[in-house]
Amino acid sequence: MRKIIIDTDPGQDDALALMTAFGARDQLCVLGVTCVAGNVPLELTSVNALKICELSGFFDVPVFKGSPAPLKRKLITAEHVHGKTGLDGTELSVERKEIEITSAIDFIIECSERYKDDKITICALGPLTNIAKVLRENPRVTESIEEIVLMGGGFFEGGNITPAAEFNIYVDPEAAKIVLESGVKITMLPLDVTHKTLVQRDFLEKLRKSGKNSAIEAAKLLDFFERYDMEKYGSKGGPLHDPNVIVYLLNPAIYSGKLVNVEIEVNSELTRGMTVVDWWSVTNRKPNTYYINDVKYDEFFEIVLNKVLNLET
Ligand code: RIB
Ligand code: CA
């Protein structure tokens, strides 16, 4: 059982990632969900995390509030993609769960001390502010982190919030720089791979016809989420970004990429948050990231569907 912490800014695709992880309880032990401002402000991302835990029937997993803003910059959000609530497309409520008193940063530090021997994996689905704060304030945490698997960046695919940058990195480029320079094992799932996991029609149909409330609500979330990208890219489905982080943990063999150097642009406004990927090793910069650029499409959706339908609610 791999012990993981999911750091997230729900967001409909974050929701599917959480549901995929919760449905894989025989393989993943979710120690906690830590929330960060990103797609929508922290007040909403934290409530949204509670909503998804309850929707999934996962009442025992603790949810923590983290950073309300990037390390240095003003928060930029993405209501144009996710809607005002961050989970538009559904009318979910919170009946029982509450946000923990402990802060997200303190929780991650406590976990790294408690599981020093087992090691923990951090799954980062939003801006990297929380993770950067932990690494900056407690460098020894790196001894307890097996790997940081993050959704973020883009190179051959360009950007989605500016021509040069992907949203999670763009929101807090300084945090991304701290994470990439930490020496921790990093696996990055950028737009180069997540733009290959466009939601399939029959995948949505199987969710809708499952007779399971969580799967039916998941389909509603995706119906709303994918409209933006389908209009922008003229694609036949929306990119299911964040579940790639969880599916990678469940079956890395369906992914391929390369160990390369990735640097983050933090000075230029034009290319702020760009992930500068030395894919062809044209510099002597030290490789610091396993950069993934391909995935087996059918296997990906089979795993997400299987795990979401494995939820008890
Ligand atoms: O660029 C896509 C990423 O930004 C995803 O994690 C999405 O949820 C948003 O956070
Ligand atoms: Ca996200």
PDB file of C-alpha atoms and ligand atoms in Angstrom:
ATOM      1  CA  MET A   1       0.000   0.000   0.000  1.00  0.00           C
ATOM      2  CA  ARG A   2       1.555   3.264  -1.079  1.00  0.00           C
ATOM      3  CA  LYS A   3       1.013   6.077   1.460  1.00  0.00           C
ATOM      4  CA  ILE A   4      -0.002   9.263  -0.325  1.00  0.00           C
ATOM      5  CA  ILE A   5      -1.024  12.834   0.445  1.00  0.00           C
ATOM      6  CA  ILE A   6      -3.108  14.515  -2.255  1.00  0.00           C
ATOM      7  CA  ASP A   7      -2.559  18.277  -2.519  1.00  0.00           C
ATOM      8  CA  THR A   8      -5.336  19.739  -4.588  1.00  0.00           C
ATOM      9  CA  ASP A   9      -7.418  22.720  -5.796  1.00  0.00           C
ATOM     10  CA  PRO A  10     -10.773  21.100  -6.725  1.00  0.00           C
ATOM     11  CA  GLY A  11     -11.712  21.658  -9.678  1.00  0.00           C
ATOM     12  CA  GLN A  12     -13.668  19.024 -11.558  1.00  0.00           C
ATOM     13  CA  ASP A  13     -10.581  17.155 -12.803  1.00  0.00           C
ATOM     14  CA  ASP A  14      -9.154  17.189  -9.259  1.00  0.00           C
ATOM     15  CA  ALA A  15     -12.470  15.640  -8.169  1.00  0.00           C
ATOM     16  CA  LEU A  16     -12.040  12.751 -10.623  1.00  0.00           C
ATOM     17  CA  ALA A  17      -8.462  12.288  -9.388  1.00  0.00           C
ATOM     18  CA  LEU A  18      -9.658  12.092  -5.759  1.00  0.00           C
ATOM     19  CA  MET A  19     -12.412   9.629  -6.713  1.00  0.00           C
ATOM     20  CA  THR A  20      -9.920   7.483  -8.643  1.00  0.00           C
ATOM     21  CA  ALA A  21      -7.605   7.396  -5.619  1.00  0.00           C
ATOM     22  CA  PHE A  22     -10.477   6.628  -3.205  1.00  0.00           C
ATOM     23  CA  GLY A  23     -11.608   3.818  -5.488  1.00  0.00           C
ATOM     24  CA  ALA A  24      -8.109   2.305  -5.400  1.00  0.00           C
ATOM     25  CA  ARG A  25      -8.119   1.747  -1.628  1.00  0.00           C
ATOM     26  CA  ASP A  26      -6.471  -1.670  -2.035  1.00  0.00           C
ATOM     27  CA  GLN A  27      -3.412  -0.018  -3.597  1.00  0.00           C
ATOM     28  CA  LEU A  28      -3.312   3.530  -2.198  1.00  0.00           C
ATOM     29  CA  CYS A  29      -3.550   4.670   1.417  1.00  0.00           C
ATOM     30  CA  VAL A  30      -4.704   8.301   1.284  1.00  0.00           C
ATOM     31  CA  LEU A  31      -3.281   9.780   4.505  1.00  0.00           C
ATOM     32  CA  GLY A  32      -4.958  13.117   3.896  1.00  0.00           C
ATOM     33  CA  VAL A  33      -6.133  15.710   1.413  1.00  0.00           C
ATOM     34  CA  THR A  34      -4.455  19.121   1.612  1.00  0.00           C
ATOM     35  CA  CYS A  35      -6.082  22.044  -0.166  1.00  0.00           C
ATOM     36  CA  VAL A  36      -4.525  25.001  -1.922  1.00  0.00           C
ATOM     37  CA  ALA A  37      -5.889  28.077  -3.700  1.00  0.00           C
ATOM     38  CA  GLY A  38      -5.840  27.655  -7.465  1.00  0.00           C
ATOM     39  CA  ASN A  39      -8.823  26.935  -9.671  1.00  0.00           C
ATOM     40  CA  VAL A  40     -10.904  28.877  -7.141  1.00  0.00           C
ATOM     41  CA  PRO A  41      -9.999  30.522  -3.788  1.00  0.00           C
ATOM     42  CA  LEU A  42      -9.007  28.325  -0.809  1.00  0.00           C
ATOM     43  CA  GLU A  43     -12.366  28.793   0.949  1.00  0.00           C
ATOM     44  CA  LEU A  44     -13.952  27.011  -2.016  1.00  0.00           C
ATOM     45  CA  THR A  45     -11.263  24.432  -2.829  1.00  0.00           C
ATOM     46  CA  SER A  46     -11.343  23.221   0.794  1.00  0.00           C
ATOM     47  CA  VAL A  47     -15.161  22.898   0.873  1.00  0.00           C
ATOM     48  CA  ASN A  48     -15.024  21.229  -2.545  1.00  0.00           C
ATOM     49  CA  ALA A  49     -12.588  18.634  -1.192  1.00  0.00           C
ATOM     50  CA  LEU A  50     -15.046  17.878   1.632  1.00  0.00           C
ATOM     51  CA  LYS A  51     -17.849  17.527  -0.930  1.00  0.00           C
ATOM     52  CA  ILE A  52     -15.881  15.032  -3.029  1.00  0.00           C
ATOM     53  CA  CYS A  53     -14.873  12.979   0.022  1.00  0.00           C
ATOM     54  CA  GLU A  54     -18.539  12.743   1.058  1.00  0.00           C
ATOM     55  CA  LEU A  55     -19.722  12.041  -2.492  1.00  0.00           C
ATOM     56  CA  SER A  56     -17.184   9.201  -2.617  1.00  0.00           C
ATOM     57  CA  GLY A  57     -18.280   7.828   0.756  1.00  0.00           C
ATOM     58  CA  PHE A  58     -14.774   8.543   2.062  1.00  0.00           C
ATOM     59  CA  PHE A  59     -15.722  10.174   5.350  1.00  0.00           C
ATOM     60  CA  ASP A  60     -12.589   9.188   7.287  1.00  0.00           C
ATOM     61  CA  VAL A  61      -9.944  10.897   5.183  1.00  0.00           C
ATOM     62  CA  PRO A  62      -8.862  14.173   6.866  1.00  0.00           C
ATOM     63  CA  VAL A  63      -9.009  17.385   4.838  1.00  0.00           C
ATOM     64  CA  PHE A  64      -6.692  20.312   5.604  1.00  0.00           C
ATOM     65  CA  LYS A  65      -6.538  23.948   4.526  1.00  0.00           C
ATOM     66  CA  GLY A  66      -3.241  25.208   3.132  1.00  0.00           C
ATOM     67  CA  SER A  67      -2.151  28.355   1.358  1.00  0.00           C
ATOM     68  CA  PRO A  68      -4.698  30.990   0.348  1.00  0.00           C
ATOM     69  CA  ALA A  69      -2.236  32.638  -2.043  1.00  0.00           C
ATOM     70  CA  PRO A  70       1.016  31.956  -3.926  1.00  0.00           C
ATOM     71  CA  LEU A  71       4.385  32.563  -2.209  1.00  0.00           C
ATOM     72  CA  LYS A  72       4.976  35.970  -3.750  1.00  0.00           C
ATOM     73  CA  ARG A  73       2.332  36.727  -6.320  1.00  0.00           C
ATOM     74  CA  LYS A  74      -1.343  37.669  -6.391  1.00  0.00           C
ATOM     75  CA  LEU A  75      -3.650  34.651  -6.738  1.00  0.00           C
ATOM     76  CA  ILE A  76      -4.965  33.959 -10.223  1.00  0.00           C
ATOM     77  CA  THR A  77      -7.980  31.634 -10.422  1.00  0.00           C
ATOM     78  CA  ALA A  78      -9.773  29.760 -13.214  1.00  0.00           C
ATOM     79  CA  GLU A  79     -13.526  30.229 -12.760  1.00  0.00           C
ATOM     80  CA  HIS A  80     -13.728  30.533 -16.558  1.00  0.00           C
ATOM     81  CA  VAL A  81     -12.920  26.802 -16.684  1.00  0.00           C
ATOM     82  CA  HIS A  82     -14.358  25.407 -13.441  1.00  0.00           C
ATOM     83  CA  GLY A  83     -17.245  27.794 -12.799  1.00  0.00           C
ATOM     84  CA  LYS A  84     -17.812  30.087  -9.817  1.00  0.00           C
ATOM     85  CA  THR A  85     -17.904  27.266  -7.235  1.00  0.00           C
ATOM     86  CA  GLY A  86     -15.053  25.294  -8.764  1.00  0.00           C
ATOM     87  CA  LEU A  87     -17.381  22.287  -9.000  1.00  0.00           C
ATOM     88  CA  ASP A  88     -20.016  23.693 -11.334  1.00  0.00           C
ATOM     89  CA  GLY A  89     -22.113  21.023 -12.998  1.00  0.00           C
ATOM     90  CA  THR A  90     -23.274  19.566  -9.682  1.00  0.00           C
ATOM     91  CA  GLU A  91     -25.140  20.714  -6.553  1.00  0.00           C
ATOM     92  CA  LEU A  92     -23.113  18.824  -3.948  1.00  0.00           C
ATOM     93  CA  SER A  93     -23.383  19.658  -0.238  1.00  0.00           C
ATOM     94  CA  VAL A  94     -21.361  18.893   2.905  1.00  0.00           C
ATOM     95  CA  GLU A  95     -23.360  17.046   5.578  1.00  0.00           C
ATOM     96  CA  ARG A  96     -20.827  15.576   8.012  1.00  0.00           C
ATOM     97  CA  LYS A  97     -17.190  16.293   7.271  1.00  0.00           C
ATOM     98  CA  GLU A  98     -15.293  19.333   8.552  1.00  0.00           C
ATOM     99  CA  ILE A  99     -11.915  20.865   7.781  1.00  0.00           C
ATOM    100  CA  GLU A 100      -9.228  19.776  10.288  1.00  0.00           C
ATOM    101  CA  ILE A 101      -7.805  22.339  12.723  1.00  0.00           C
ATOM    102  CA  THR A 102      -4.208  21.428  11.807  1.00  0.00           C
ATOM    103  CA  SER A 103      -2.845  23.356   8.836  1.00  0.00           C
ATOM    104  CA  ALA A 104      -1.949  21.540   5.623  1.00  0.00           C
ATOM    105  CA  ILE A 105       1.719  22.408   6.063  1.00  0.00           C
ATOM    106  CA  ASP A 106       1.808  21.075   9.655  1.00  0.00           C
ATOM    107  CA  PHE A 107      -0.014  17.907   8.556  1.00  0.00           C
ATOM    108  CA  ILE A 108       2.498  17.167   5.807  1.00  0.00           C
ATOM    109  CA  ILE A 109       5.393  17.747   8.222  1.00  0.00           C
ATOM    110  CA  GLU A 110       3.753  15.516  10.872  1.00  0.00           C
ATOM    111  CA  CYS A 111       3.221  12.775   8.276  1.00  0.00           C
ATOM    112  CA  SER A 112       6.823  12.975   7.105  1.00  0.00           C
ATOM    113  CA  GLU A 113       7.960  12.434  10.713  1.00  0.00           C
ATOM    114  CA  ARG A 114       5.440   9.658  11.391  1.00  0.00           C
ATOM    115  CA  TYR A 115       6.156   7.740   8.185  1.00  0.00           C
ATOM    116  CA  LYS A 116       9.899   8.403   7.996  1.00  0.00           C
ATOM    117  CA  ASP A 117      10.623   4.733   7.335  1.00  0.00           C
ATOM    118  CA  ASP A 118       7.666   3.910   5.077  1.00  0.00           C
ATOM    119  CA  LYS A 119       8.121   7.103   3.053  1.00  0.00           C
ATOM    120  CA  ILE A 120       5.210   9.087   1.621  1.00  0.00           C
ATOM    121  CA  THR A 121       4.317  10.115  -1.918  1.00  0.00           C
ATOM    122  CA  ILE A 122       2.929  13.584  -2.534  1.00  0.00           C
ATOM    123  CA  CYS A 123       0.400  13.852  -5.374  1.00  0.00           C
ATOM    124  CA  ALA A 124       0.211  17.535  -6.375  1.00  0.00           C
ATOM    125  CA  LEU A 125      -2.800  18.497  -8.464  1.00  0.00           C
ATOM    126  CA  GLY A 126      -2.707  22.287  -8.131  1.00  0.00           C
ATOM    127  CA  PRO A 127      -0.270  25.173  -7.635  1.00  0.00           C
ATOM    128  CA  LEU A 128       2.729  23.962  -5.593  1.00  0.00           C
ATOM    129  CA  THR A 129       2.542  26.574  -2.826  1.00  0.00           C
ATOM    130  CA  ASN A 130       1.869  24.149   0.059  1.00  0.00           C
ATOM    131  CA  ILE A 131       4.628  21.765  -1.003  1.00  0.00           C
ATOM    132  CA  ALA A 132       7.137  24.580  -1.460  1.00  0.00           C
ATOM    133  CA  LYS A 133       6.368  25.943   2.016  1.00  0.00           C
ATOM    134  CA  VAL A 134       6.966  22.512   3.568  1.00  0.00           C
ATOM    135  CA  LEU A 135      10.266  22.070   1.704  1.00  0.00           C
ATOM    136  CA  ARG A 136      11.431  25.636   2.419  1.00  0.00           C
ATOM    137  CA  GLU A 137      10.623  25.534   6.150  1.00  0.00           C
ATOM    138  CA  ASN A 138      11.656  21.899   6.793  1.00  0.00           C
ATOM    139  CA  PRO A 139      14.248  20.685   4.288  1.00  0.00           C
ATOM    140  CA  ARG A 140      14.675  17.407   6.212  1.00  0.00           C
ATOM    141  CA  VAL A 141      11.187  16.433   5.030  1.00  0.00           C
ATOM    142  CA  THR A 142      12.867  15.347   1.787  1.00  0.00           C
ATOM    143  CA  GLU A 143      14.209  12.268   3.638  1.00  0.00           C
ATOM    144  CA  SER A 144      10.625  11.040   4.103  1.00  0.00           C
ATOM    145  CA  ILE A 145       9.282  11.818   0.661  1.00  0.00           C
ATOM    146  CA  GLU A 146       9.546   8.899  -1.767  1.00  0.00           C
ATOM    147  CA  GLU A 147       8.398  10.964  -4.757  1.00  0.00           C
ATOM    148  CA  ILE A 148       6.395  14.024  -5.754  1.00  0.00           C
ATOM    149  CA  VAL A 149       4.088  13.196  -8.658  1.00  0.00           C
ATOM    150  CA  LEU A 150       2.595  16.401 -10.029  1.00  0.00           C
ATOM    151  CA  MET A 151       0.282  17.560 -12.767  1.00  0.00           C
ATOM    152  CA  GLY A 152       1.823  20.667 -14.242  1.00  0.00           C
ATOM    153  CA  GLY A 153       3.891  22.207 -17.001  1.00  0.00           C
ATOM    154  CA  GLY A 154       3.988  21.743 -20.724  1.00  0.00           C
ATOM    155  CA  PHE A 155       6.600  21.979 -23.453  1.00  0.00           C
ATOM    156  CA  PHE A 156       5.781  20.553 -26.877  1.00  0.00           C
ATOM    157  CA  GLU A 157       2.129  21.340 -26.097  1.00  0.00           C
ATOM    158  CA  GLY A 158       2.762  24.946 -25.012  1.00  0.00           C
ATOM    159  CA  GLY A 159       0.610  26.521 -22.311  1.00  0.00           C
ATOM    160  CA  ASN A 160      -3.071  26.732 -21.384  1.00  0.00           C
ATOM    161  CA  ILE A 161      -3.200  29.922 -19.315  1.00  0.00           C
ATOM    162  CA  THR A 162      -0.618  31.799 -21.424  1.00  0.00           C
ATOM    163  CA  PRO A 163       1.077  30.678 -24.652  1.00  0.00           C
ATOM    164  CA  ALA A 164       4.090  29.668 -22.532  1.00  0.00           C
ATOM    165  CA  ALA A 165       2.704  28.332 -19.259  1.00  0.00           C
ATOM    166  CA  GLU A 166       0.386  25.726 -17.777  1.00  0.00           C
ATOM    167  CA  PHE A 167      -1.974  26.981 -15.022  1.00  0.00           C
ATOM    168  CA  ASN A 168      -0.603  25.181 -11.916  1.00  0.00           C
ATOM    169  CA  ILE A 169       2.953  26.343 -12.560  1.00  0.00           C
ATOM    170  CA  TYR A 170       1.870  29.801 -13.763  1.00  0.00           C
ATOM    171  CA  VAL A 171      -0.051  30.560 -10.552  1.00  0.00           C
ATOM    172  CA  ASP A 172       3.024  30.010  -8.360  1.00  0.00           C
ATOM    173  CA  PRO A 173       6.237  29.704 -10.395  1.00  0.00           C
ATOM    174  CA  GLU A 174       8.453  30.399  -7.374  1.00  0.00           C
ATOM    175  CA  ALA A 175       6.887  27.412  -5.594  1.00  0.00           C
ATOM    176  CA  ALA A 176       7.468  25.197  -8.621  1.00  0.00           C
ATOM    177  CA  LYS A 177      11.122  26.310  -8.700  1.00  0.00           C
ATOM    178  CA  ILE A 178      11.585  25.376  -5.022  1.00  0.00           C
ATOM    179  CA  VAL A 179      10.033  21.936  -5.632  1.00  0.00           C
ATOM    180  CA  LEU A 180      12.144  21.203  -8.715  1.00  0.00           C
ATOM    181  CA  GLU A 181      15.346  22.300  -6.907  1.00  0.00           C
ATOM    182  CA  SER A 182      14.559  20.285  -3.743  1.00  0.00           C
ATOM    183  CA  GLY A 183      16.396  17.119  -4.782  1.00  0.00           C
ATOM    184  CA  VAL A 184      13.236  15.035  -4.246  1.00  0.00           C
ATOM    185  CA  LYS A 185      12.349  12.508  -6.970  1.00  0.00           C
ATOM    186  CA  ILE A 186       9.899  14.369  -9.233  1.00  0.00           C
ATOM    187  CA  THR A 187       7.555  12.891 -11.816  1.00  0.00           C
ATOM    188  CA  MET A 188       5.766  15.516 -13.923  1.00  0.00           C
ATOM    189  CA  LEU A 189       2.565  14.896 -15.889  1.00  0.00           C
ATOM    190  CA  PRO A 190       2.351  17.958 -18.157  1.00  0.00           C
ATOM    191  CA  LEU A 191      -0.082  19.064 -20.827  1.00  0.00           C
ATOM    192  CA  ASP A 192       2.038  17.020 -23.283  1.00  0.00           C
ATOM    193  CA  VAL A 193       0.404  13.915 -21.791  1.00  0.00           C
ATOM    194  CA  THR A 194      -2.846  15.212 -20.274  1.00  0.00           C
ATOM    195  CA  HIS A 195      -3.947  16.646 -23.611  1.00  0.00           C
ATOM    196  CA  LYS A 196      -3.858  13.036 -24.846  1.00  0.00           C
ATOM    197  CA  THR A 197      -6.470  11.930 -22.272  1.00  0.00           C
ATOM    198  CA  LEU A 198      -9.484  13.692 -23.751  1.00  0.00           C
ATOM    199  CA  VAL A 199     -12.745  12.500 -22.184  1.00  0.00           C
ATOM    200  CA  GLN A 200     -14.415   9.809 -24.292  1.00  0.00           C
ATOM    201  CA  ARG A 201     -18.187   9.820 -24.968  1.00  0.00           C
ATOM    202  CA  ASP A 202     -18.635   6.154 -23.998  1.00  0.00           C
ATOM    203  CA  PHE A 203     -16.675   6.751 -20.779  1.00  0.00           C
ATOM    204  CA  LEU A 204     -19.246   9.379 -19.773  1.00  0.00           C
ATOM    205  CA  GLU A 205     -22.104   7.083 -20.812  1.00  0.00           C
ATOM    206  CA  LYS A 206     -20.766   4.250 -18.620  1.00  0.00           C
ATOM    207  CA  LEU A 207     -20.604   6.649 -15.658  1.00  0.00           C
ATOM    208  CA  ARG A 208     -24.167   7.860 -16.294  1.00  0.00           C
ATOM    209  CA  LYS A 209     -25.584   4.335 -16.704  1.00  0.00           C
ATOM    210  CA  SER A 210     -23.735   2.896 -13.692  1.00  0.00           C
ATOM    211  CA  GLY A 211     -26.646   3.426 -11.309  1.00  0.00           C
ATOM    212  CA  LYS A 212     -24.119   4.763  -8.772  1.00  0.00           C
ATOM    213  CA  ASN A 213     -24.634   8.281  -7.436  1.00  0.00           C
ATOM    214  CA  SER A 214     -20.905   9.113  -7.269  1.00  0.00           C
ATOM    215  CA  ALA A 215     -20.355   8.059 -10.901  1.00  0.00           C
ATOM    216  CA  ILE A 216     -23.445   9.936 -12.082  1.00  0.00           C
ATOM    217  CA  GLU A 217     -22.268  13.102 -10.315  1.00  0.00           C
ATOM    218  CA  ALA A 218     -18.787  12.608 -11.783  1.00  0.00           C
ATOM    219  CA  ALA A 219     -20.305  12.627 -15.273  1.00  0.00           C
ATOM    220  CA  LYS A 220     -22.123  15.888 -14.478  1.00  0.00           C
ATOM    221  CA  LEU A 221     -18.833  17.419 -13.308  1.00  0.00           C
ATOM    222  CA  LEU A 222     -17.127  16.423 -16.543  1.00  0.00           C
ATOM    223  CA  ASP A 223     -20.003  17.589 -18.733  1.00  0.00           C
ATOM    224  CA  PHE A 224     -19.467  21.075 -17.316  1.00  0.00           C
ATOM    225  CA  PHE A 225     -15.643  20.908 -17.204  1.00  0.00           C
ATOM    226  CA  GLU A 226     -15.026  19.801 -20.782  1.00  0.00           C
ATOM    227  CA  ARG A 227     -17.152  22.449 -22.487  1.00  0.00           C
ATOM    228  CA  TYR A 228     -14.370  25.059 -22.080  1.00  0.00           C
ATOM    229  CA  ASP A 229     -11.584  23.028 -23.696  1.00  0.00           C
ATOM    230  CA  MET A 230     -13.848  21.629 -26.430  1.00  0.00           C
ATOM    231  CA  GLU A 231     -14.750  25.199 -27.445  1.00  0.00           C
ATOM    232  CA  LYS A 232     -11.138  26.409 -27.159  1.00  0.00           C
ATOM    233  CA  TYR A 233      -9.425  23.510 -28.914  1.00  0.00           C
ATOM    234  CA  GLY A 234     -12.334  22.283 -30.999  1.00  0.00           C
ATOM    235  CA  SER A 235     -11.576  18.875 -29.517  1.00  0.00           C
ATOM    236  CA  LYS A 236     -14.026  16.005 -29.107  1.00  0.00           C
ATOM    237  CA  GLY A 237     -13.556  15.927 -25.350  1.00  0.00           C
ATOM    238  CA  GLY A 238     -11.980  17.796 -22.470  1.00  0.00           C
ATOM    239  CA  PRO A 239      -8.490  16.860 -21.151  1.00  0.00           C
ATOM    240  CA  LEU A 240      -8.696  14.849 -17.930  1.00  0.00           C
ATOM    241  CA  HIS A 241      -5.550  16.398 -16.398  1.00  0.00           C
ATOM    242  CA  ASP A 242      -5.302  15.480 -12.707  1.00  0.00           C
ATOM    243  CA  PRO A 243      -6.400  11.810 -12.732  1.00  0.00           C
ATOM    244  CA  ASN A 244      -3.168  11.129 -14.667  1.00  0.00           C
ATOM    245  CA  VAL A 245      -1.250  11.642 -11.408  1.00  0.00           C
ATOM    246  CA  ILE A 246      -3.199   8.878  -9.655  1.00  0.00           C
ATOM    247  CA  VAL A 247      -3.308   6.525 -12.645  1.00  0.00           C
ATOM    248  CA  TYR A 248       0.479   6.908 -12.954  1.00  0.00           C
ATOM    249  CA  LEU A 249       0.830   5.586  -9.390  1.00  0.00           C
ATOM    250  CA  LEU A 250      -1.555   2.714 -10.132  1.00  0.00           C
ATOM    251  CA  ASN A 251       0.066   1.656 -13.404  1.00  0.00           C
ATOM    252  CA  PRO A 252       3.238   3.555 -14.422  1.00  0.00           C
ATOM    253  CA  ALA A 253       3.799   1.065 -17.251  1.00  0.00           C
ATOM    254  CA  ILE A 254       1.121   2.753 -19.391  1.00  0.00           C
ATOM    255  CA  TYR A 255       3.158   5.983 -19.358  1.00  0.00           C
ATOM    256  CA  SER A 256       6.409   6.913 -21.063  1.00  0.00           C
ATOM    257  CA  GLY A 257       8.748   9.868 -20.753  1.00  0.00           C
ATOM    258  CA  LYS A 258      12.338  10.852 -20.113  1.00  0.00           C
ATOM    259  CA  LEU A 259      14.521  11.908 -17.174  1.00  0.00           C
ATOM    260  CA  VAL A 260      15.434  15.478 -18.124  1.00  0.00           C
ATOM    261  CA  ASN A 261      16.256  18.869 -16.697  1.00  0.00           C
ATOM    262  CA  VAL A 262      13.260  21.163 -16.194  1.00  0.00           C
ATOM    263  CA  GLU A 263      13.703  24.780 -15.128  1.00  0.00           C
ATOM    264  CA  ILE A 264      10.960  27.290 -14.295  1.00  0.00           C
ATOM    265  CA  GLU A 265      10.839  30.833 -15.653  1.00  0.00           C
ATOM    266  CA  VAL A 266      10.263  33.226 -12.738  1.00  0.00           C
ATOM    267  CA  ASN A 267      11.639  36.542 -14.073  1.00  0.00           C
ATOM    268  CA  SER A 268       9.975  37.244 -17.406  1.00  0.00           C
ATOM    269  CA  GLU A 269       6.332  38.341 -17.395  1.00  0.00           C
ATOM    270  CA  LEU A 270       5.946  37.167 -21.009  1.00  0.00           C
ATOM    271  CA  THR A 271       7.035  33.574 -20.220  1.00  0.00           C
ATOM    272  CA  ARG A 272       6.263  33.501 -16.470  1.00  0.00           C
ATOM    273  CA  GLY A 273       5.776  29.906 -15.269  1.00  0.00           C
ATOM    274  CA  MET A 274       7.149  28.301 -18.419  1.00  0.00           C
ATOM    275  CA  THR A 275       8.627  24.820 -17.845  1.00  0.00           C
ATOM    276  CA  VAL A 276      11.862  24.955 -19.854  1.00  0.00           C
ATOM    277  CA  VAL A 277      12.405  21.266 -20.670  1.00  0.00           C
ATOM    278  CA  ASP A 278      15.872  20.229 -21.888  1.00  0.00           C
ATOM    279  CA  TRP A 279      14.358  17.269 -23.776  1.00  0.00           C
ATOM    280  CA  TRP A 280      17.330  16.927 -26.161  1.00  0.00           C
ATOM    281  CA  SER A 281      20.022  17.469 -23.466  1.00  0.00           C
ATOM    282  CA  VAL A 282      21.425  20.515 -25.223  1.00  0.00           C
ATOM    283  CA  THR A 283      22.676  21.910 -21.901  1.00  0.00           C
ATOM    284  CA  ASN A 284      24.722  20.366 -19.109  1.00  0.00           C
ATOM    285  CA  ARG A 285      21.950  21.081 -16.583  1.00  0.00           C
ATOM    286  CA  LYS A 286      21.396  18.176 -14.186  1.00  0.00           C
ATOM    287  CA  PRO A 287      18.300  16.051 -14.938  1.00  0.00           C
ATOM    288  CA  ASN A 288      15.772  16.639 -12.120  1.00  0.00           C
ATOM    289  CA  THR A 289      12.411  15.409 -13.439  1.00  0.00           C
ATOM    290  CA  TYR A 290      10.899  12.336 -15.024  1.00  0.00           C
ATOM    291  CA  TYR A 291       8.934  14.215 -17.676  1.00  0.00           C
ATOM    292  CA  ILE A 292       6.072  12.184 -19.089  1.00  0.00           C
ATOM    293  CA  ASN A 293       4.833  12.806 -22.615  1.00  0.00           C
ATOM    294  CA  ASP A 294       2.786   9.732 -23.520  1.00  0.00           C
ATOM    295  CA  VAL A 295       0.137   7.376 -22.126  1.00  0.00           C
ATOM    296  CA  LYS A 296      -1.902   4.401 -23.328  1.00  0.00           C
ATOM    297  CA  TYR A 297      -5.286   6.085 -23.835  1.00  0.00           C
ATOM    298  CA  ASP A 298      -7.667   3.126 -23.476  1.00  0.00           C
ATOM    299  CA  GLU A 299      -5.864   1.731 -20.428  1.00  0.00           C
ATOM    300  CA  PHE A 300      -6.011   5.164 -18.765  1.00  0.00           C
ATOM    301  CA  PHE A 301      -9.784   5.442 -19.077  1.00  0.00           C
ATOM    302  CA  GLU A 302     -10.276   1.799 -18.118  1.00  0.00           C
ATOM    303  CA  ILE A 303      -8.464   2.428 -14.821  1.00  0.00           C
ATOM    304  CA  VAL A 304     -10.324   5.678 -14.039  1.00  0.00           C
ATOM    305  CA  LEU A 305     -13.687   4.048 -14.834  1.00  0.00           C
ATOM    306  CA  ASN A 306     -12.853   0.915 -12.831  1.00  0.00           C
ATOM    307  CA  LYS A 307     -11.830   2.897  -9.740  1.00  0.00           C
ATOM    308  CA  VAL A 308     -14.727   5.384  -9.846  1.00  0.00           C
ATOM    309  CA  LEU A 309     -17.200   2.487 -10.201  1.00  0.00           C
ATOM    310  CA  ASN A 310     -15.413   0.803  -7.288  1.00  0.00           C
ATOM    311  CA  LEU A 311     -16.632   3.518  -4.908  1.00  0.00           C
ATOM    312  CA  GLU A 312     -19.277   2.299  -2.493  1.00  0.00           C
ATOM    313  CA  THR A 313     -21.735   5.166  -2.993  1.00  0.00           C
TER     314      THR A 313
HETATM  315  O1  RIB B   1      -3.657  23.154 -16.188  1.00  0.00           O
HETATM  316  C1  RIB B   1      -4.486  22.159 -15.638  1.00  0.00           C
HETATM  317  C2  RIB B   1      -4.377  22.150 -14.144  1.00  0.00           C
HETATM  318  O2  RIB B   1      -4.811  23.404 -13.619  1.00  0.00           O
HETATM  319  C3  RIB B   1      -5.291  21.099 -13.486  1.00  0.00           C
HETATM  320  O3  RIB B   1      -4.714  20.674 -12.281  1.00  0.00           O
HETATM  321  C4  RIB B   1      -6.537  21.870 -13.205  1.00  0.00           C
HETATM  322  O4  RIB B   1      -7.293  21.312 -12.120  1.00  0.00           O
HETATM  323  C5  RIB B   1      -5.969  23.201 -12.802  1.00  0.00           C
HETATM  324  O5  RIB B   1      -5.582  23.119 -11.437  1.00  0.00           O
HETATM  325 CA    CA B   2      -5.993  20.855 -10.196  1.00  0.00          CA
END
